[in-house]
Coordinates of C-alpha atoms and ligand atoms in Angstrom, one line a residue:
X224 CA -7.7 4.2 33.8
X225 CA -8.9 0.7 33.4
X226 CA -12.1 0.2 31.4
X227 CA -15.0 0.4 33.8
X228 CA -18.8 -0.1 33.5
X229 CA -21.1 2.7 34.7
X230 CA -21.5 1.2 38.2
X231 CA -17.8 1.2 39.0
X232 CA -17.2 4.5 37.3
X233 CA -19.9 6.4 39.2
X234 CA -20.9 4.2 42.2
X235 CA -20.8 7.0 44.8
X236 CA -23.3 9.0 42.7
X237 CA -25.8 6.2 42.2
X238 CA -28.7 5.7 44.5
X239 CA -28.5 1.9 44.7
X240 CA -28.8 -0.6 47.6
X241 CA -25.7 -2.0 49.3
X242 CA -26.8 -5.5 48.3
X243 CA -26.3 -4.7 44.6
X244 CA -24.1 -7.2 42.9
X245 CA -22.5 -5.7 39.8
X246 CA -23.3 -7.4 36.5
X247 CA -21.5 -5.5 33.8
X248 CA -20.5 -5.7 30.1
X249 CA -18.3 -2.6 30.5
X250 CA -21.1 -0.4 29.1
X251 CA -20.9 3.4 29.0
X252 CA -17.8 5.7 28.4
X253 CA -19.2 6.1 24.9
X254 CA -17.5 8.6 22.6
X255 CA -18.6 12.2 22.3
X256 CA -18.0 12.7 18.6
X257 CA -17.5 16.3 17.2
X258 CA -19.7 16.9 14.2
X259 CA -18.2 20.0 12.4
X260 CA -20.1 19.4 9.1
X261 CA -23.4 19.4 10.9
X262 CA -22.4 22.3 13.1
X263 CA -21.8 24.4 10.0
X264 CA -25.3 23.7 8.7
X265 CA -27.0 24.5 12.1
X266 CA -25.5 27.9 12.8
X267 CA -22.5 30.2 12.9
X268 CA -19.8 29.3 15.4
X269 CA -21.9 26.5 17.0
X270 CA -20.3 23.3 18.2
X271 CA -22.0 20.0 17.9
X272 CA -21.2 16.6 19.4
X273 CA -22.9 13.3 19.1
X274 CA -23.0 11.2 22.2
X275 CA -22.9 7.9 20.3
X276 CA -24.8 5.5 22.6
X277 CA -25.0 2.9 19.8
X278 CA -21.5 1.9 20.8
X279 CA -22.6 0.3 24.0
X280 CA -22.2 -3.5 24.3
X281 CA -25.6 -4.4 22.9
X282 CA -25.8 -1.4 20.6
X283 CA -28.0 1.0 22.6
X284 CA -28.1 3.3 25.6
X285 CA -30.3 0.7 27.4
X286 CA -27.2 -1.0 28.7
X287 CA -26.5 1.8 31.1
X288 CA -29.8 1.3 32.9
X289 CA -29.8 -2.5 32.5
X290 CA -26.5 -3.1 34.2
X291 CA -28.0 -1.4 37.3
X292 CA -31.4 -3.0 37.1
X293 CA -30.0 -6.4 36.7
X294 CA -27.3 -5.9 39.3
X295 CA -30.0 -4.9 41.8
X296 CA -32.2 -7.8 40.8
X297 CA -29.3 -10.3 41.3
X298 CA -28.4 -8.8 44.6
X299 CA -31.9 -9.2 46.0
X300 CA -32.0 -12.8 44.7
X301 CA -34.3 -12.5 41.7
X302 CA -34.3 -15.5 39.4
X303 CA -36.0 -14.0 36.4
X304 CA -36.6 -10.6 34.8
X305 CA -39.3 -9.4 32.5
X306 CA -39.7 -6.4 30.1
X307 CA -41.9 -5.1 27.3
X308 CA -39.9 -3.7 24.5
X309 CA -39.7 -2.0 21.1
X310 CA -36.5 -4.0 20.8
X311 CA -33.5 -2.4 22.4
X312 CA -34.6 -3.0 26.0
X313 CA -35.2 -6.6 25.1
X314 CA -31.7 -7.2 23.7
X315 CA -30.1 -5.4 26.6
X316 CA -32.1 -7.3 29.3
X317 CA -31.4 -10.5 27.5
X318 CA -27.6 -9.9 27.5
X319 CA -27.3 -8.8 31.1
X320 CA -29.6 -11.6 32.3
X321 CA -27.5 -14.1 30.3
X322 CA -24.3 -12.8 31.9
X323 CA -25.7 -13.3 35.4
X324 CA -27.6 -16.6 34.8
X325 CA -31.1 -15.0 35.2
X326 CA -34.0 -16.0 33.0
X327 CA -35.0 -13.1 30.7
X328 CA -38.6 -12.9 29.5
X329 CA -39.4 -10.3 26.9
X330 CA -42.6 -9.3 25.3
X331 CA -42.6 -7.4 22.0
X332 CA -45.2 -6.1 19.5
X333 CA -45.3 -8.5 16.6
X334 CA -43.9 -7.2 13.3
X335 CA -42.7 -3.9 14.9
X336 CA -39.3 -4.8 16.2
X337 CA -36.2 -4.1 14.0
X338 CA -34.3 -7.2 12.9
X339 CA -31.0 -6.5 14.8
X340 CA -32.9 -6.1 18.1
X341 CA -35.0 -9.3 17.8
X342 CA -31.9 -11.2 16.7
X343 CA -30.0 -9.9 19.7
X344 CA -32.7 -10.9 22.2
X345 CA -32.8 -14.4 20.7
X346 CA -29.0 -14.8 20.5
X347 CA -28.6 -13.9 24.2
X348 CA -31.1 -16.6 25.0
X349 CA -34.2 -14.7 26.2
X350 CA -37.6 -16.2 26.1
X351 CA -39.2 -13.9 23.5
X352 CA -43.0 -13.7 23.2
X353 CA -44.8 -11.5 20.7
X354 CA -48.4 -10.1 20.9
X355 CA -50.7 -8.7 18.3
X356 CA -50.7 -5.4 20.0
X357 CA -48.6 -2.3 20.7
X358 CA -45.7 -1.8 23.1
X359 CA -48.1 -0.1 25.4
X360 CA -50.2 -3.2 25.6
X361 CA -47.1 -5.3 26.2
X362 CA -46.0 -3.0 29.0
X363 CA -49.3 -3.2 30.9
X364 CA -49.1 -7.0 30.6
X365 CA -45.6 -7.3 32.0
X366 CA -46.3 -4.8 34.8
X367 CA -49.2 -7.0 35.8
X368 CA -47.1 -10.2 35.8
X369 CA -44.3 -8.5 37.8
X370 CA -46.9 -7.5 40.4
X371 CA -48.3 -11.0 40.6
X372 CA -45.0 -13.0 40.6
X373 CA -41.4 -12.6 41.9
X374 CA -40.2 -11.8 38.4
X375 CA -38.4 -8.4 38.4
X376 CA -39.6 -5.7 36.0
X377 CA -36.7 -4.1 34.1
X378 CA -38.6 -1.5 32.1
X379 CA -37.8 2.1 33.0
X380 CA -40.6 2.1 35.5
X381 CA -37.8 0.4 37.5
X382 CA -36.0 3.3 39.2
X383 CA -32.6 1.6 39.0
X384 CA -32.8 1.9 35.2
X385 CA -32.8 5.7 35.6
X386 CA -29.9 5.5 38.0
X387 CA -27.8 3.9 35.4
X388 CA -28.9 6.0 32.5
X389 CA -28.2 9.3 34.3
X390 CA -24.5 8.4 34.0
X391 CA -24.6 9.6 30.3
X392 CA -25.2 13.1 31.6
X393 CA -22.2 12.8 34.0
X394 CA -20.0 11.6 31.1
X395 CA -20.9 14.5 28.9
X396 CA -20.0 17.0 31.6
X397 CA -16.8 15.1 32.6
X398 CA -15.6 14.9 29.0
X399 CA -16.4 18.4 27.9
X400 CA -15.4 20.0 31.2
X401 CA -18.7 21.9 31.0
X402 CA -22.3 21.2 30.1
X403 CA -23.7 21.9 26.6
X404 CA -26.3 24.7 26.1
X405 CA -28.7 22.2 24.6
X406 CA -29.2 18.4 24.8
X407 CA -31.3 16.9 22.0
X408 CA -32.7 13.4 22.2
X409 CA -35.5 11.1 21.1
X410 CA -38.4 10.4 23.5
X411 CA -40.4 7.2 23.6
X412 CA -41.2 5.7 26.9
X413 CA -39.5 8.8 28.3
X414 CA -37.1 7.1 30.7
X415 CA -34.0 8.5 29.0
X416 CA -35.0 12.2 29.0
X417 CA -35.9 11.8 32.7
X418 CA -32.6 10.2 33.4
X419 CA -30.5 12.8 31.7
X420 CA -32.3 15.6 33.5
X421 CA -31.7 13.8 36.8
X422 CA -28.0 13.5 36.0
X423 CA -27.6 17.1 35.0
X424 CA -29.5 18.3 38.0
X425 CA -27.3 16.2 40.3
X426 CA -24.1 17.4 38.7
X427 CA -25.3 21.0 39.0
X428 CA -25.9 20.5 42.8
X429 CA -22.6 18.6 43.3
X430 CA -20.3 20.5 41.1
X431 CA -22.1 23.6 40.0
X432 CA -22.0 22.5 36.4
X433 CA -24.7 24.5 34.6
X434 CA -27.7 22.6 33.3
X435 CA -28.5 22.3 29.6
X436 CA -31.8 23.0 28.0
X437 CA -33.4 19.9 26.8
X438 CA -35.1 19.3 23.4
X439 CA -37.0 16.1 23.5
X440 CA -38.2 14.8 20.1
X441 CA -41.1 12.4 19.3
X442 CA -42.2 11.0 16.0
X443 CA -45.4 12.8 14.7
X444 CA -47.4 9.5 14.6
X445 CA -46.4 8.7 18.2
X446 CA -46.3 12.0 20.0
X447 CA -48.5 11.8 23.2
X448 CA -46.3 14.3 25.0
X449 CA -46.8 16.9 22.3
X450 CA -50.5 16.2 21.8
X451 CA -51.1 16.1 25.6
X452 CA -53.0 12.8 25.5
X453 CA -52.2 9.1 24.9
X454 CA -52.0 7.8 21.3
X455 CA -54.0 4.6 20.9
X456 CA -52.4 3.4 17.7
X457 CA -49.0 4.9 17.5
X458 CA -47.2 4.7 14.2
X459 CA -43.7 5.6 13.0
X460 CA -40.9 4.2 10.9
X461 CA -38.7 4.8 14.0
X462 CA -40.1 1.7 15.7
X463 CA -38.0 2.2 18.9
X464 CA -40.2 5.2 19.8
X465 CA -43.5 3.8 18.6
X466 CA -45.0 4.4 22.0
X467 CA -48.4 5.9 22.8
X468 CA -48.5 6.0 26.6
X469 CA -45.0 6.8 27.9
X470 CA -44.5 5.4 31.4
X471 CA -42.3 8.4 32.4
X472 CA -44.4 11.0 30.6
X473 CA -45.0 13.3 33.5
X474 CA -41.3 13.3 34.4
X475 CA -40.4 14.0 30.8
X476 CA -42.6 17.0 30.6
X477 CA -41.1 18.2 33.9
X478 CA -37.6 17.8 32.5
X479 CA -38.5 19.9 29.4
X480 CA -40.2 22.6 31.5
X481 CA -37.6 22.8 34.3
X482 CA -34.8 23.0 31.8
X483 CA -36.5 25.7 29.9
X484 CA -36.6 23.4 26.9
X485 CA -39.4 21.6 25.1
X486 CA -40.7 18.4 23.6
X487 CA -41.7 18.5 19.9
X488 CA -42.5 16.1 17.1
X489 CA -41.1 15.6 13.7
X490 CA -42.2 13.6 10.6
X491 CA -40.8 10.2 9.6
X492 CA -39.3 11.9 6.5
X493 CA -37.5 14.4 8.7
X494 CA -36.1 11.5 10.8
X495 CA -34.9 9.6 7.8
X496 CA -33.2 12.6 6.3
X497 CA -31.5 13.4 9.7
X498 CA -30.4 9.8 9.7
X499 CA -28.7 10.2 6.3
X500 CA -27.1 13.5 7.4
X501 CA -25.5 11.7 10.4
X502 CA -24.4 8.9 8.2
X503 CA -22.8 11.4 5.8
X504 CA -20.5 12.3 8.7
X505 CA -19.7 8.7 9.4
X506 CA -22.2 8.1 12.2
X507 CA -24.8 5.5 11.3
X508 CA -27.6 5.4 13.8
X509 CA -31.0 3.7 13.9
X510 CA -34.0 5.9 12.8
X511 CA -35.2 6.8 16.3
X512 CA -31.7 7.9 17.2
X513 CA -31.8 10.6 14.5
X514 CA -34.8 12.2 16.0
X515 CA -32.8 14.6 18.1
X516 CA -31.0 16.1 15.1
X517 CA -34.3 16.1 13.1
X518 CA -35.9 18.1 15.9
X519 CA -33.1 20.6 16.0
X520 CA -33.3 21.1 12.2
X521 CA -37.1 21.4 12.4
X522 CA -36.8 24.1 15.1
X523 CA -34.1 26.1 13.3
X524 CA -36.1 26.0 10.0
X525 CA -39.2 27.2 11.9
X526 CA -37.2 30.1 13.3
X527 CA -37.7 28.9 16.8
X528 CA -34.0 28.0 17.6
X529 CA -30.9 30.1 17.0
X530 CA -28.0 27.7 17.1
X531 CA -25.4 30.5 16.5
X532 CA -22.5 30.1 19.0
X533 CA -24.3 27.3 20.9
X534 CA -22.8 24.1 22.2
X535 CA -25.1 21.3 21.4
X536 CA -25.0 17.6 22.2
X537 CA -27.1 15.3 20.2
X538 CA -27.8 11.9 21.8
X539 CA -27.8 9.1 19.3
X540 CA -29.3 6.3 21.3
X541 CA -28.9 3.2 19.1
X542 CA -26.6 1.9 16.3
X543 CA -27.7 1.8 12.6
X544 CA -27.0 -1.9 12.4
X545 CA -30.0 -2.5 14.7
X546 CA -32.3 -1.7 11.8
X547 CA -30.7 -2.5 8.5
X548 CA -34.0 -2.9 6.6
X549 CA -34.8 0.8 6.8
X550 CA -31.8 1.7 4.8
X551 CA -32.5 -1.1 2.3
X552 CA -35.9 0.5 1.7
X553 CA -34.9 4.1 1.7
X554 CA -31.7 3.9 -0.4
X555 CA -31.3 2.6 -4.0
X556 CA -30.0 -1.0 -4.1
X557 CA -26.4 -1.5 -5.2
X558 CA -26.1 -1.6 -9.0
X559 CA -25.5 -5.0 -10.5
X560 CA -22.8 -5.1 -13.1
X561 CA -21.1 -8.0 -14.9
X562 CA -18.0 -9.4 -13.3
X563 CA -15.6 -7.7 -15.8
X564 CA -13.0 -5.0 -15.2
X565 CA -14.2 -3.0 -18.2
X566 CA -17.8 -2.9 -16.8
X567 CA -16.6 -2.0 -13.3
X568 CA -14.4 0.8 -14.8
X569 CA -17.3 2.1 -16.9
X570 CA -19.6 2.0 -13.9
X571 CA -17.2 3.9 -11.7
X572 CA -16.7 6.5 -14.4
X573 CA -20.4 6.8 -14.8
X574 CA -20.4 5.8 -18.5
X575 CA -23.2 3.4 -18.2
Ligands
LIG660 C1 -32.8 3.7 20.0 O1 -36.4 -0.8 23.8 O2 -38.6 1.7 24.7 O3 -37.7 7.6 25.9 O4 -38.4 -1.0 24.6 O5 -34.6 2.1 21.6 O6 -36.2 6.2 27.3 O7 -38.1 5.2 26.0 C2 -36.7 1.9 23.4 C3 -36.6 3.3 23.4 C4 -34.8 6.1 21.9 C5 -36.5 6.1 23.6 N1 -33.9 5.6 21.1 O8 -36.1 6.1 24.9 C6 -37.5 -0.3 24.2 C7 -37.7 1.2 24.2 C8 -33.8 4.2 21.0 C9 -34.7 3.4 21.7 C10 -35.6 5.4 22.7 C11 -35.6 4.0 22.6 P1 -37.1 6.3 26.1

């Protein structure tokens, strides 16, 4: 099968207008990587896969939704798109806009966007603006502008974003030949959890594939859906999910409830240690992307989750290279040695 983007691969299952003009970077079809070492830690006879969304063209799952949002915008004659972003949406919007000749305008919270994301948005040629404020402030500004002008909003309030992102659920079912018992993933603005649930429900109706239970995971300092109210000053080292008023919050809570799952929160330390655990199996993800595993470990430790015999998919939403500084801070710097073979040998043998 020739390489396809998500629109070509799943077009009959996408609720998109006729006039949609496909703009693709051949996103999607990301690997579902077996994680036997982690499965052993989680429970007896359980099977674990990582859906590694960091391997999309701009390094995150956002590309699935962006191909559809931009394709729709182009089809209807939009000349510019706008989004607020904690980083990945910005980079993705910028790339797909560049590909289709649209202007991309992105608004980010100053100082809170990881280096690899900001660099991407700039490299793809977006007009990047920053505010002294949060993602939530930025989102309300871009919503207002998109209401006042013909500039198309490409945040996940845009329903076409969800149409694209639900394809990840299709891919998991198609690849496994069944659906997992549990799907674990980070929750920020809550578009992705809503998309997955849509996708699994649709496959259930179409093909009878059973629906998984969903474990959504927020960071403790940014956990509006766990606390039950917006968080004015969200904080977390996982800047991707540093969001206090999720646009799709209601839908996310519904997904958790309908799937007989739940949304929980974990500490930044738990996120960082899950990030290391994934890296120790060769999968380096950005901090937010480790939240799903962190949540799973948290629930198992608290005796609230029995992983024995379960089939579990962990969604890792973004690549580790998006946020290299985190690792530089949490890991020891490489040891400096003199440029002599004896020193290198001694260092390797641990004599010094
Ligand atoms: C790596 O880029 O909100 O719950 O502006 O980048 O669908 O918001 C990013 C979110 C998880 C949360 N993992 O997904 C943005 C933005 C990564 C992310 C999420 C994001 P949603």
